XYZ file of C-alpha atoms in Angstrom:
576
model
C 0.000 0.000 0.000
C 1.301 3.680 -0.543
C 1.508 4.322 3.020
C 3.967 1.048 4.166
C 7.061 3.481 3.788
C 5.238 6.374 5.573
C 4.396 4.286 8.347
C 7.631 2.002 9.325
C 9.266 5.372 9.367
C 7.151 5.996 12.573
C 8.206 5.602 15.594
C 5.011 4.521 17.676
C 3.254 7.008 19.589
C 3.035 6.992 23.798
C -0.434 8.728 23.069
C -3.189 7.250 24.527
C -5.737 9.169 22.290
C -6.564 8.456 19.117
C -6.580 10.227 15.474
C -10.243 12.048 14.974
C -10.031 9.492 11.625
C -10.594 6.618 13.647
C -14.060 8.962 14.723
C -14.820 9.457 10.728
C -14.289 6.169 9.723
C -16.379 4.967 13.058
C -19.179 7.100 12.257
C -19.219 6.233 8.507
C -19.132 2.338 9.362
C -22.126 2.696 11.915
C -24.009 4.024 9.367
C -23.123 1.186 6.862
C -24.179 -1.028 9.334
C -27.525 0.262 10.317
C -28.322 0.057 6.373
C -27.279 -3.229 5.892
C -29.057 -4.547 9.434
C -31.727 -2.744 9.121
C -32.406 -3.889 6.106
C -31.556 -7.360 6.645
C -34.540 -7.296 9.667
C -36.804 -6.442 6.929
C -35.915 -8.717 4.174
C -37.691 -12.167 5.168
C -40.613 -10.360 6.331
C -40.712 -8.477 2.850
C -40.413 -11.338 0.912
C -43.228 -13.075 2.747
C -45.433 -10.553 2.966
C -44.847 -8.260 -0.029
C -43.763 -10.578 -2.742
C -45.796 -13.550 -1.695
C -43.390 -15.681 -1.557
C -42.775 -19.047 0.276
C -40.380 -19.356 3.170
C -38.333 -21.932 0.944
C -37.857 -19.488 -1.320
C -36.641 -16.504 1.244
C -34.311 -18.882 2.582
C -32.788 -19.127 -0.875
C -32.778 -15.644 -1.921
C -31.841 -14.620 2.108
C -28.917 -17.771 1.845
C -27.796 -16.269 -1.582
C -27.645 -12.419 -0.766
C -25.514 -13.084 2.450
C -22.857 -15.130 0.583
C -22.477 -12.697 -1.966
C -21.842 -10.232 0.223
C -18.819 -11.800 1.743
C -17.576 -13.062 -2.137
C -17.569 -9.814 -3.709
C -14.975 -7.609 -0.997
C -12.456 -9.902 -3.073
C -13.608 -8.109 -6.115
C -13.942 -4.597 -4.203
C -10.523 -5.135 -2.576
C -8.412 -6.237 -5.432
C -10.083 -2.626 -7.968
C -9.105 -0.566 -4.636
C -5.211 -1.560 -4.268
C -4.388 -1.605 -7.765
C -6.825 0.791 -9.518
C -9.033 3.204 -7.267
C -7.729 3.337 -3.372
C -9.446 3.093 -0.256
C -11.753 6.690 -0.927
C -13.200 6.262 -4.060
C -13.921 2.924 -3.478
C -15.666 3.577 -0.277
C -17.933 6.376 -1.959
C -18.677 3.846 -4.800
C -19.607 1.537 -2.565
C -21.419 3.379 0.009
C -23.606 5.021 -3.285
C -24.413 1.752 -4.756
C -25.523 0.718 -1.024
C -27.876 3.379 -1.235
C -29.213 3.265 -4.367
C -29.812 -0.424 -3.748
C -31.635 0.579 -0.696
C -34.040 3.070 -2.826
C -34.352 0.357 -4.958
C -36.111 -1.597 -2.718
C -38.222 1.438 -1.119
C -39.161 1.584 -4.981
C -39.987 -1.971 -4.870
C -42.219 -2.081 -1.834
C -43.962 1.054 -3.126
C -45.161 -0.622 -5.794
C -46.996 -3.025 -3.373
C -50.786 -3.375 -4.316
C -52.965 -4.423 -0.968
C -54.423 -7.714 -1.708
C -52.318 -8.565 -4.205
C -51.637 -12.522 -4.506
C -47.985 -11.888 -6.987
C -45.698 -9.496 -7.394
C -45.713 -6.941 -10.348
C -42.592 -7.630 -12.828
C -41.698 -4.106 -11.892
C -41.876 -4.836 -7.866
C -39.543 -8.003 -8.307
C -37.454 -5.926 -11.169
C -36.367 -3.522 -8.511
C -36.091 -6.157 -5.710
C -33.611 -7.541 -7.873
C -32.089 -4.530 -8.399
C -31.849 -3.592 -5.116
C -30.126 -6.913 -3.524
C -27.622 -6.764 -6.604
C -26.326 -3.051 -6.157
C -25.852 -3.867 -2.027
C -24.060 -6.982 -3.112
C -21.116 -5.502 -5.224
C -21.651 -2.059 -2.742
C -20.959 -3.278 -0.131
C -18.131 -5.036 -1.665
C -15.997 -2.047 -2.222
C -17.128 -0.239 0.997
C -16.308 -3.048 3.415
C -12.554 -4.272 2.932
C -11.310 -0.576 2.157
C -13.276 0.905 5.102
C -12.006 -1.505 7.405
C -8.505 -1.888 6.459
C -7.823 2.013 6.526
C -7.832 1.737 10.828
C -4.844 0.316 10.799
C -3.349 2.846 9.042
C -3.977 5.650 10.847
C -1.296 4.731 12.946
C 2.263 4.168 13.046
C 3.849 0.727 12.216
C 4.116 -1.236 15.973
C 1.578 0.953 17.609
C 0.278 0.276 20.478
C -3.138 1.917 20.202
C -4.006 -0.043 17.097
C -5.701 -3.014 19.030
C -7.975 -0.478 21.124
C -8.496 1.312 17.686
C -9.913 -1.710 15.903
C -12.252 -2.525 19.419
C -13.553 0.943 19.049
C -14.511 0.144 15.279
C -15.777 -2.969 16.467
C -17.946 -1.079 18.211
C -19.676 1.470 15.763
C -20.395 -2.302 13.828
C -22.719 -3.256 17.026
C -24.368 0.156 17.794
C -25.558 0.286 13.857
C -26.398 -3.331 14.012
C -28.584 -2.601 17.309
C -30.493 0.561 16.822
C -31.038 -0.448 13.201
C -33.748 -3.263 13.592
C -34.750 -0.510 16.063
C -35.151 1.925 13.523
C -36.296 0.351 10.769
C -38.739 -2.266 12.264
C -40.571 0.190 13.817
C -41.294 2.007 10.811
C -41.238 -0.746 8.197
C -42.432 -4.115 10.988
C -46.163 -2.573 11.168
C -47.841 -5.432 10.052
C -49.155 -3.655 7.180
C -47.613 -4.823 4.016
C -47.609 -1.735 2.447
C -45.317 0.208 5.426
C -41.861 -1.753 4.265
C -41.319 0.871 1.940
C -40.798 3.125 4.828
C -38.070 0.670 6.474
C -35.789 0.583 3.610
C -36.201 4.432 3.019
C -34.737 5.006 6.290
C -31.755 2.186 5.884
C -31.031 4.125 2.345
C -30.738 7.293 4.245
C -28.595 6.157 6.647
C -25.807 4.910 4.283
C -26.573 8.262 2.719
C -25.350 10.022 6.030
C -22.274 7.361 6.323
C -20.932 8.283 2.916
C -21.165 11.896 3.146
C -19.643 11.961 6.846
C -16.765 10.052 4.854
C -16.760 12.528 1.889
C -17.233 15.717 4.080
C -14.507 14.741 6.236
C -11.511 12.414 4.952
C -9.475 14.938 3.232
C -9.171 16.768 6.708
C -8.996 13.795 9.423
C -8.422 10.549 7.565
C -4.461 10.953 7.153
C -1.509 8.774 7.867
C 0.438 9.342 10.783
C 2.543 11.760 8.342
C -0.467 13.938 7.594
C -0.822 12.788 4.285
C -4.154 11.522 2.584
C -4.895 8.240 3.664
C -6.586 5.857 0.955
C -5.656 8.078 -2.356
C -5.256 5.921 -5.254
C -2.346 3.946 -5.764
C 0.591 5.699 -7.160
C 1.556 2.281 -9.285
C 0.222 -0.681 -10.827
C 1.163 -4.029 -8.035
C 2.770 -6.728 -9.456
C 0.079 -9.247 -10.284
C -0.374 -11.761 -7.323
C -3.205 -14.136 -6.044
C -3.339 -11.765 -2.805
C -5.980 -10.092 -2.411
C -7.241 -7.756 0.407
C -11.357 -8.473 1.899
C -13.551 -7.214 4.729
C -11.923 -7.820 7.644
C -11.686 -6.115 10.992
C -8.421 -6.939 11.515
C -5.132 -4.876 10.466
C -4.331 -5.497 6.746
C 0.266 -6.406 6.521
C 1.877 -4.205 4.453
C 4.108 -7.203 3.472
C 1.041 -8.945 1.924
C 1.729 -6.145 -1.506
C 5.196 -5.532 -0.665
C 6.129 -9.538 -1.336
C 3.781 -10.919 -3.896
C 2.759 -14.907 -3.499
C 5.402 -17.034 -6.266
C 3.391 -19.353 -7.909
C 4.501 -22.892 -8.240
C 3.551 -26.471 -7.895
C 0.397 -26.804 -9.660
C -0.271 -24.111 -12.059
C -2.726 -21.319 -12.254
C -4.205 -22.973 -15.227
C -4.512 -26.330 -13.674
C -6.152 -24.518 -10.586
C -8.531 -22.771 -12.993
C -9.566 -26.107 -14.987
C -9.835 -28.183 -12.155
C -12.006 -25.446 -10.977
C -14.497 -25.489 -13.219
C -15.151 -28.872 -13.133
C -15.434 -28.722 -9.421
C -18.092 -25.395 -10.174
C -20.083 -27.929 -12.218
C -19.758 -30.856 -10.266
C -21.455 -28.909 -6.860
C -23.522 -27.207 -9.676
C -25.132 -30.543 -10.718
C -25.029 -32.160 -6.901
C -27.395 -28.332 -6.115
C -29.969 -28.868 -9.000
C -27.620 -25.954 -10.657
C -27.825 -23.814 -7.801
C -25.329 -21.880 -9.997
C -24.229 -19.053 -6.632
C -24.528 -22.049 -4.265
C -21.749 -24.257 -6.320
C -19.586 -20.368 -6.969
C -19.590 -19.960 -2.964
C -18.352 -23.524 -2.199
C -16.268 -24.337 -5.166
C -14.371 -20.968 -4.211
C -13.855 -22.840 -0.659
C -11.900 -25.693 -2.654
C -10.336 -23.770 -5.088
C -9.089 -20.951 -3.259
C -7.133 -23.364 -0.766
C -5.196 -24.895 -3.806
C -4.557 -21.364 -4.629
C -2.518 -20.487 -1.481
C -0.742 -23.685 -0.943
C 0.681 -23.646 -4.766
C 2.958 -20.955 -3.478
C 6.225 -22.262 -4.429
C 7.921 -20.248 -1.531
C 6.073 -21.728 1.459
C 7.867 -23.744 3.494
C 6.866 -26.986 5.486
C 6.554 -24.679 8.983
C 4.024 -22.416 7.078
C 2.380 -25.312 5.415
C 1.381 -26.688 9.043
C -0.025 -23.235 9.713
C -2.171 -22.886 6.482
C -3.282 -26.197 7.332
C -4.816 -24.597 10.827
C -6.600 -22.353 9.206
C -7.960 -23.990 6.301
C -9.249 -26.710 8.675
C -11.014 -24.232 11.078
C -12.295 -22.517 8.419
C -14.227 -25.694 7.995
C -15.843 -25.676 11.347
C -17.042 -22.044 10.438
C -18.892 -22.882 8.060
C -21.383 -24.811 10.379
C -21.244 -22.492 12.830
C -22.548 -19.437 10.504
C -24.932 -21.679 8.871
C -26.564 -22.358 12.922
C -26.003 -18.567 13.611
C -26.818 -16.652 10.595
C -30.801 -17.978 11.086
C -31.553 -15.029 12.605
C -32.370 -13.609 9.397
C -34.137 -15.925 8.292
C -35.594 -18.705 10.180
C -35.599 -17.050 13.427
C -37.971 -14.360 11.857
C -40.317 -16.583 10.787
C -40.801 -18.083 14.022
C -40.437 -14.519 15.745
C -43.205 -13.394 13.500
C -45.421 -16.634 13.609
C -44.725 -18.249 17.051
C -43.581 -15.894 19.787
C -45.960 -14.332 21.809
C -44.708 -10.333 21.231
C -46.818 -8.868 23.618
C -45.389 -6.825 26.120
C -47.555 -4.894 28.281
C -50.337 -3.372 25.428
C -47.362 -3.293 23.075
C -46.655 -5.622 20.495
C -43.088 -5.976 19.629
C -42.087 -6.272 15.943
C -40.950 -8.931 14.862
C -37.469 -7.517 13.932
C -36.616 -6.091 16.869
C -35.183 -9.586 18.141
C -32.479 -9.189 15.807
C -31.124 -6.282 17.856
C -30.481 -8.645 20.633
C -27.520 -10.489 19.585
C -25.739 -6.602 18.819
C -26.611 -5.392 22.177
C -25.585 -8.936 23.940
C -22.271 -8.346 22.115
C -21.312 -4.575 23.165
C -22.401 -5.782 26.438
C -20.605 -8.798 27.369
C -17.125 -8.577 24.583
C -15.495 -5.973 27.666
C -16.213 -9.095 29.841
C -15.016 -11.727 27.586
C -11.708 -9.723 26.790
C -11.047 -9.540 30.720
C -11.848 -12.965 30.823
C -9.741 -14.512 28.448
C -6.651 -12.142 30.128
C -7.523 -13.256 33.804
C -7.016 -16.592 32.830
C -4.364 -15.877 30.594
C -2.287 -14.493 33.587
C -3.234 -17.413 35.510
C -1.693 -20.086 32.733
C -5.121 -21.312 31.794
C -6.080 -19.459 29.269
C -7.836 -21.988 26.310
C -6.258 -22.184 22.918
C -7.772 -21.004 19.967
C -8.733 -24.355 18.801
C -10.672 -25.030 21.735
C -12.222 -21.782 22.174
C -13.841 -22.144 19.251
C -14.753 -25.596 19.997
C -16.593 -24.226 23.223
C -18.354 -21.577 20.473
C -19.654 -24.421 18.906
C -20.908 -25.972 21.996
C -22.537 -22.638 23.129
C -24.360 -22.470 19.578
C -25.523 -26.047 20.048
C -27.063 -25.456 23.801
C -28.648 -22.033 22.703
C -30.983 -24.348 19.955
C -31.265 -26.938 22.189
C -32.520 -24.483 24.709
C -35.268 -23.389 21.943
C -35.977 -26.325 21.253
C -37.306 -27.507 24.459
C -39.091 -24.177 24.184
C -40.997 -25.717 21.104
C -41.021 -29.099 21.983
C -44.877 -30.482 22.136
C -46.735 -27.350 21.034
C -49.030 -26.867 18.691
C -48.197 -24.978 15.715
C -50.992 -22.701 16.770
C -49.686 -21.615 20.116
C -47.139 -18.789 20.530
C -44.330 -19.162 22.823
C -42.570 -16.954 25.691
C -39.923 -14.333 24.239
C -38.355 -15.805 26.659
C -36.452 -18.839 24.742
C -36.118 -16.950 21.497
C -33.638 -14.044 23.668
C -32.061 -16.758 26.121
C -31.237 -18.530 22.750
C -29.594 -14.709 21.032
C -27.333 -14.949 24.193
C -26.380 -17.581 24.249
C -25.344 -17.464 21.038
C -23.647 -14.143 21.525
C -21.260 -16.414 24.005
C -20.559 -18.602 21.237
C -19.799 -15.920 18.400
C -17.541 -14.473 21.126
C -15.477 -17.601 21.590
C -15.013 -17.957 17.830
C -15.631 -14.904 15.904
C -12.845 -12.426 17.153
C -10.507 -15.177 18.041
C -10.386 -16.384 14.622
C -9.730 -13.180 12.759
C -6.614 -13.040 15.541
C -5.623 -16.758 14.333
C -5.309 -15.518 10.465
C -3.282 -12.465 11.152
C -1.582 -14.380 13.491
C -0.784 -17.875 11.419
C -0.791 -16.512 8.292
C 2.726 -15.301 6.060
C 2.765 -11.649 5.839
C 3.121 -12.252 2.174
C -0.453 -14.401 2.153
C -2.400 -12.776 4.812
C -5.010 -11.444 2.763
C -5.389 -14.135 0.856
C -6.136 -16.412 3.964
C -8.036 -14.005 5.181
C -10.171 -14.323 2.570
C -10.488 -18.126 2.742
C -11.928 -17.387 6.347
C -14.680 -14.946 4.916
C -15.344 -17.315 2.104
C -16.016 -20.228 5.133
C -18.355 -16.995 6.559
C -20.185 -16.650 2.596
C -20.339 -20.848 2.673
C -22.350 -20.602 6.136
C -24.403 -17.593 5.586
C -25.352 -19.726 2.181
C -25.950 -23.030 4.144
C -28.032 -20.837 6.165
C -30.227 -20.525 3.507
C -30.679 -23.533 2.399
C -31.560 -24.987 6.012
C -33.343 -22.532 6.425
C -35.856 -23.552 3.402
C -36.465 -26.915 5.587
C -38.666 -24.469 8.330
C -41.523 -26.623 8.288
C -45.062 -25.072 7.115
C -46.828 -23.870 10.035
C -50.183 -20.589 10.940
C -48.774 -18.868 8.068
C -49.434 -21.143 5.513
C -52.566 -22.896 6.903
C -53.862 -19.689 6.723
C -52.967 -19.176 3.193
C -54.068 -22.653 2.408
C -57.813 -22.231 4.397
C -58.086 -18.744 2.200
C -57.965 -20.987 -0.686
C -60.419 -23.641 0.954
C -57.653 -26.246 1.595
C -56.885 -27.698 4.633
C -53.002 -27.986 4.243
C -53.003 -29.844 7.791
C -54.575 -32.749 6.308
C -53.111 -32.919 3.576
C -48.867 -32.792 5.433
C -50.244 -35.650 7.686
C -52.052 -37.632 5.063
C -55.369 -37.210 6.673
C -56.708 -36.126 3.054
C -55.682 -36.777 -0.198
C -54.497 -33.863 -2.463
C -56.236 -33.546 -5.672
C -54.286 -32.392 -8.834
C -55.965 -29.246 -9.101
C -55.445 -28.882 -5.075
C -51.872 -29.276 -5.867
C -51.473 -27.163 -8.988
C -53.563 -24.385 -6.616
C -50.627 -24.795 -3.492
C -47.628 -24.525 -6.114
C -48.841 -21.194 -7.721
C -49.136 -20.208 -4.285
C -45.464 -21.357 -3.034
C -47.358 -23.528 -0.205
C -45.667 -26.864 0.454
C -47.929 -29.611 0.670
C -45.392 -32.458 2.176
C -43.072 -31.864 4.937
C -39.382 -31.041 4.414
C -37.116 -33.693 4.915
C -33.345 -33.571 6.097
C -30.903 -36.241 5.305
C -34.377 -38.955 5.179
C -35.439 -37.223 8.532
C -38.980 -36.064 8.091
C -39.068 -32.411 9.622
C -43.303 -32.073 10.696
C -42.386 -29.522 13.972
C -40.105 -27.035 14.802
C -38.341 -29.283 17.558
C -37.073 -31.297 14.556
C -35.898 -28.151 12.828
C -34.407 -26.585 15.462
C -32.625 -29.922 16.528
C -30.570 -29.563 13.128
C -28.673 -27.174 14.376
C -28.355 -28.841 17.848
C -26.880 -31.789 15.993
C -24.799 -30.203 13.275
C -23.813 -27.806 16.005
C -22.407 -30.096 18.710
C -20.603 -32.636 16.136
C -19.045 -29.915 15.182
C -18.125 -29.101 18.742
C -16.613 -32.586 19.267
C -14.792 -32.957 16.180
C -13.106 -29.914 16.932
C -12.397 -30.971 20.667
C -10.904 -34.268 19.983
C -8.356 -32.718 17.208
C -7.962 -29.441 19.073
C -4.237 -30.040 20.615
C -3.024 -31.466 17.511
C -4.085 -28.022 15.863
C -2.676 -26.195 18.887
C 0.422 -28.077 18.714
C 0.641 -27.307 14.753
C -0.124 -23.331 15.987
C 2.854 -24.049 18.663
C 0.749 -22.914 21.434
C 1.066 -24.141 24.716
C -1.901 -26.584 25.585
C -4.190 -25.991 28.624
C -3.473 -28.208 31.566
């Protein structure tokens, strides 16, 4: 980057406050956040409601969107270090988050009350809308987040509190947005969403023009010069490329380009495609499900045909690729909130507090607030017992993650477990389950965007790093798909009795479907058998939620009974 030489020329600073950048580039990433969030609390709930479509088909379009956005800051990163910088990439991307969010205010506006399909227009500029936030957000997220780091000199010691300070303005956007938007969009009127995603598109309006307004006078480099400008050169073509990550960005990683070796980049880009068509077919061509996990195969052969790497780094790699594994099943649990967790916050949670009814999407505040709460607490924790020799490894904290993901659904599940699919449930179990999972993110999240920087070559970080947010795009898509195996329940026997079918008898073979009974529940997107997992009939939401229990916990013990090997290959001292 243009500001390596500026910075190892620093000497680092005994200040204990920070640049007012790190307050720009705060601001501007809350506001990203309360977009995105916001309109993430809306999305299932529009789809449902708006577009009329079934919760199968949310999952996919939810599961699809959320991958995306972690594919395309590979895309965003690699135009910003060789072609724009840091700045204009961040306005491009912060504009194209915006106009995707007017997109979809235009798209709910178009919403007709009692309408039983969406208009080509309304789905034309649904479409739209998802597809500009995709490659957005791609270009605002990696450049916006690697610039912390640079307001600092090389080996300072404020950078860590810098990047928990950022960490921060993530959690405050992500909590008052559902907040924010819910109330104004969450109305239970169809035709108020439009209102919801007006107020997201506003609010990356305000993030990009705090940015604009106020980089070229606080967002410098230690030296005072402009921080993000576009690159002065071309970089030497190289498989590294930067993505969103919170974590400090090496200077090394463009200084010493990956060497190429072993196998080919043309080998690695045949094989490739036949591994793209081979998940492609196994999906029933579920063309951006087989991109997002062929890129998890292919991108590994990428970094280990580094001719330089020797056997010591190889053994690291190897770490990381292999925990990136586990992530995947641990966003796929996680990232239901969007999704699956709606549905039944919408449907089966009793949301009455007092005379109020909560929205629906206010739950999905809980897991930010748990988080700005309880991550002071979890930092002390993990240094008491550091002091005190028994600090966990990596390895295993992430194993315990997994275990805390796999009680907090086994906690709802219980919740669920013998009632009807017309009776609505405590709040209770659906926020005891949020913080519980907050513990688990906390044991894995953080600590593995430490393990990359930390394993990693300098000369490869970025391109690790973005083998761990591909693992995070592989869960948020296996998210969607399990998702799409919530089981009908009041939502659709409701839409089935408005078309004088009773979908009950007809999921437990109490009455026998006619043709035309069928032909009516597929042009309305109502299932009329239950979903089925691995031969595992799924007829409640005690067998959905168990899923994740299951998938969860194996997980958790796979992870346990390998963990010292890992540690060992890490060469961190194992807990007594």
């Amino acid at each position: 980057m243009a500001t390596a030489t500026a910075q190892s020329e620093q000497l680092p600073s005994a200040s204990t406050s920070h640049p007012k950048g790190l307050y720009v580039l705060f601001t501007t990433e809350m506001w990203e956040r309360f977009a995105y969030y916001g309109m993430r609390a809306l999305l299932a709930l529009y789809m449902g409601k708006a577009l009329m479509m079934s919760k199968e088909t949310s999952s996919l379009i939810y599961g699809n969107y959320t991958s995306l956005v972690y594919l395309t800051p590979l895309l965003g990163g690699y135009m910003a270090d060789r072609y724009w910088g840091n700045r204009r990439s961040i306005l491009t991307g912060g504009l194209m988050m915006a106009a995707g969010q007017f997109a979809l205010f235009g798209s709910a506006s178009m919403y007709m009350a009692g309408q039983t399909a969406p208009s080509s227009a309304q789905m034309g500029l649904f479409i739209l809308g998802l597809t500009l936030m995709i490659f957005g957000n791609g270009f605002f997220k990696p450049n916006i987040s690697s610039m912390v780091g640079s307001l600092y000199p090389k080996g300072d010691t404020r950078v860590d509190a810098a990047y928990t300070i950022f960490y921060m303005g993530i959690n405050l956007g992500a909590f008052f947005s559902p907040l924010v938007c819910g109330t104004l969009g969450d109305t239970g009127n169809a035709a108020d969403f439009k209102w919801g995603f007006l107020a997201a598109g506003i609010g990356m309006l305000i993030g990009s023009a705090t940015f604009e307004l106020l980089k070229n006078k606080y967002v410098l480099t230690p030296t005072g010069a402009p921080l993000g400008a576009k690159p002065e050169r071309a970089v030497a073509a190289s498989p590294v490329v930067p993505v969103g990550t919170d974590a400090p960005v090496r200077a090394e990683t463009i200084a010493q380009p990956a060497k190429t070796g072993g196998m080919s980049m043309g080998v690695i880009a045949i094989v490739g495609v036949l591994i793209y068509a081979a998940i492609a077919w196994f999906m029933n061509y579920d063309w951006i499900g087989a991109l997002v996990f062929s890129s998890m195969i292919v991108m590994p052969m990428i970094v280990l045909s580094d001719a330089s790497l020797t056997g010591r780094e190889k053994e690291k790699i190897y770490v990381i690729l292999i925990l990136s594994f586990f992530v995947i099943f641990f966003w796929g649990a996680f990232e239901q909130a969007g999704a699956s967790l709606t549905f039944f916050a919408d449907e089966q949670t009793d949301r009455n507090l007092g005379s109020t009814v909560v929205p629906a999407s206010y739950f999905q505040s809980a897991n930010a607030l748990f988080i700005i709460a309880f991550a002071p607490i979890f930092a002390v924790l993990w240094t008491a017992l550091g002091k005190k020799g028994l600090e966990p490894s990596s390895p295993l904290k992430m194993s315990i993650g997994l275990m805390l993901l796999a009680i907090s659904y086994l906690v709802i599940a219980f919740g669920v477990k013998g009632v009807d699919a017309s009776t609505k449930v405590s709040m209770f179990w659906l926020i005891t389950m949020y913080l519980l999972q907050t513990f688990g993110e906390l044991c894995l999240s953080p600590i593995g965007l430490a393990l990359v920087n930390k394993l990693a070559p300098a000369r490869l970080a970025s391109l690790l790093m973005a083998v761990w947010f591909l693992a995070t795009a592989a869960g948020n898509k296996l998210a969607g798909v399990l998702s799409g195996l919530y089981p009908p329940g009041p939502g659709e026997f409701k839409k089935a009795a408005d078309a004088g079918i009773n979908l009950p008898a007809i999921l437990n073979n109490a009455g026998q479907a006619s043709a035309d009974v069928v032909t009516k529940l597929k042009e309305l997107e109502i299932p009329y058998q239950w979903p089925t997992f691995l031969g595992i009939q799924i007829n409640d939401l005690y067998s959905f939620f168990m899923i994740f229990v299951v998938l969860s916990a194996a997980s958790s013990i796979l992870l346990f009974f390998i963990y010292r090997r890992l540690t060992r290959m890490m060469d961190e001292p194992v807990a007594a």
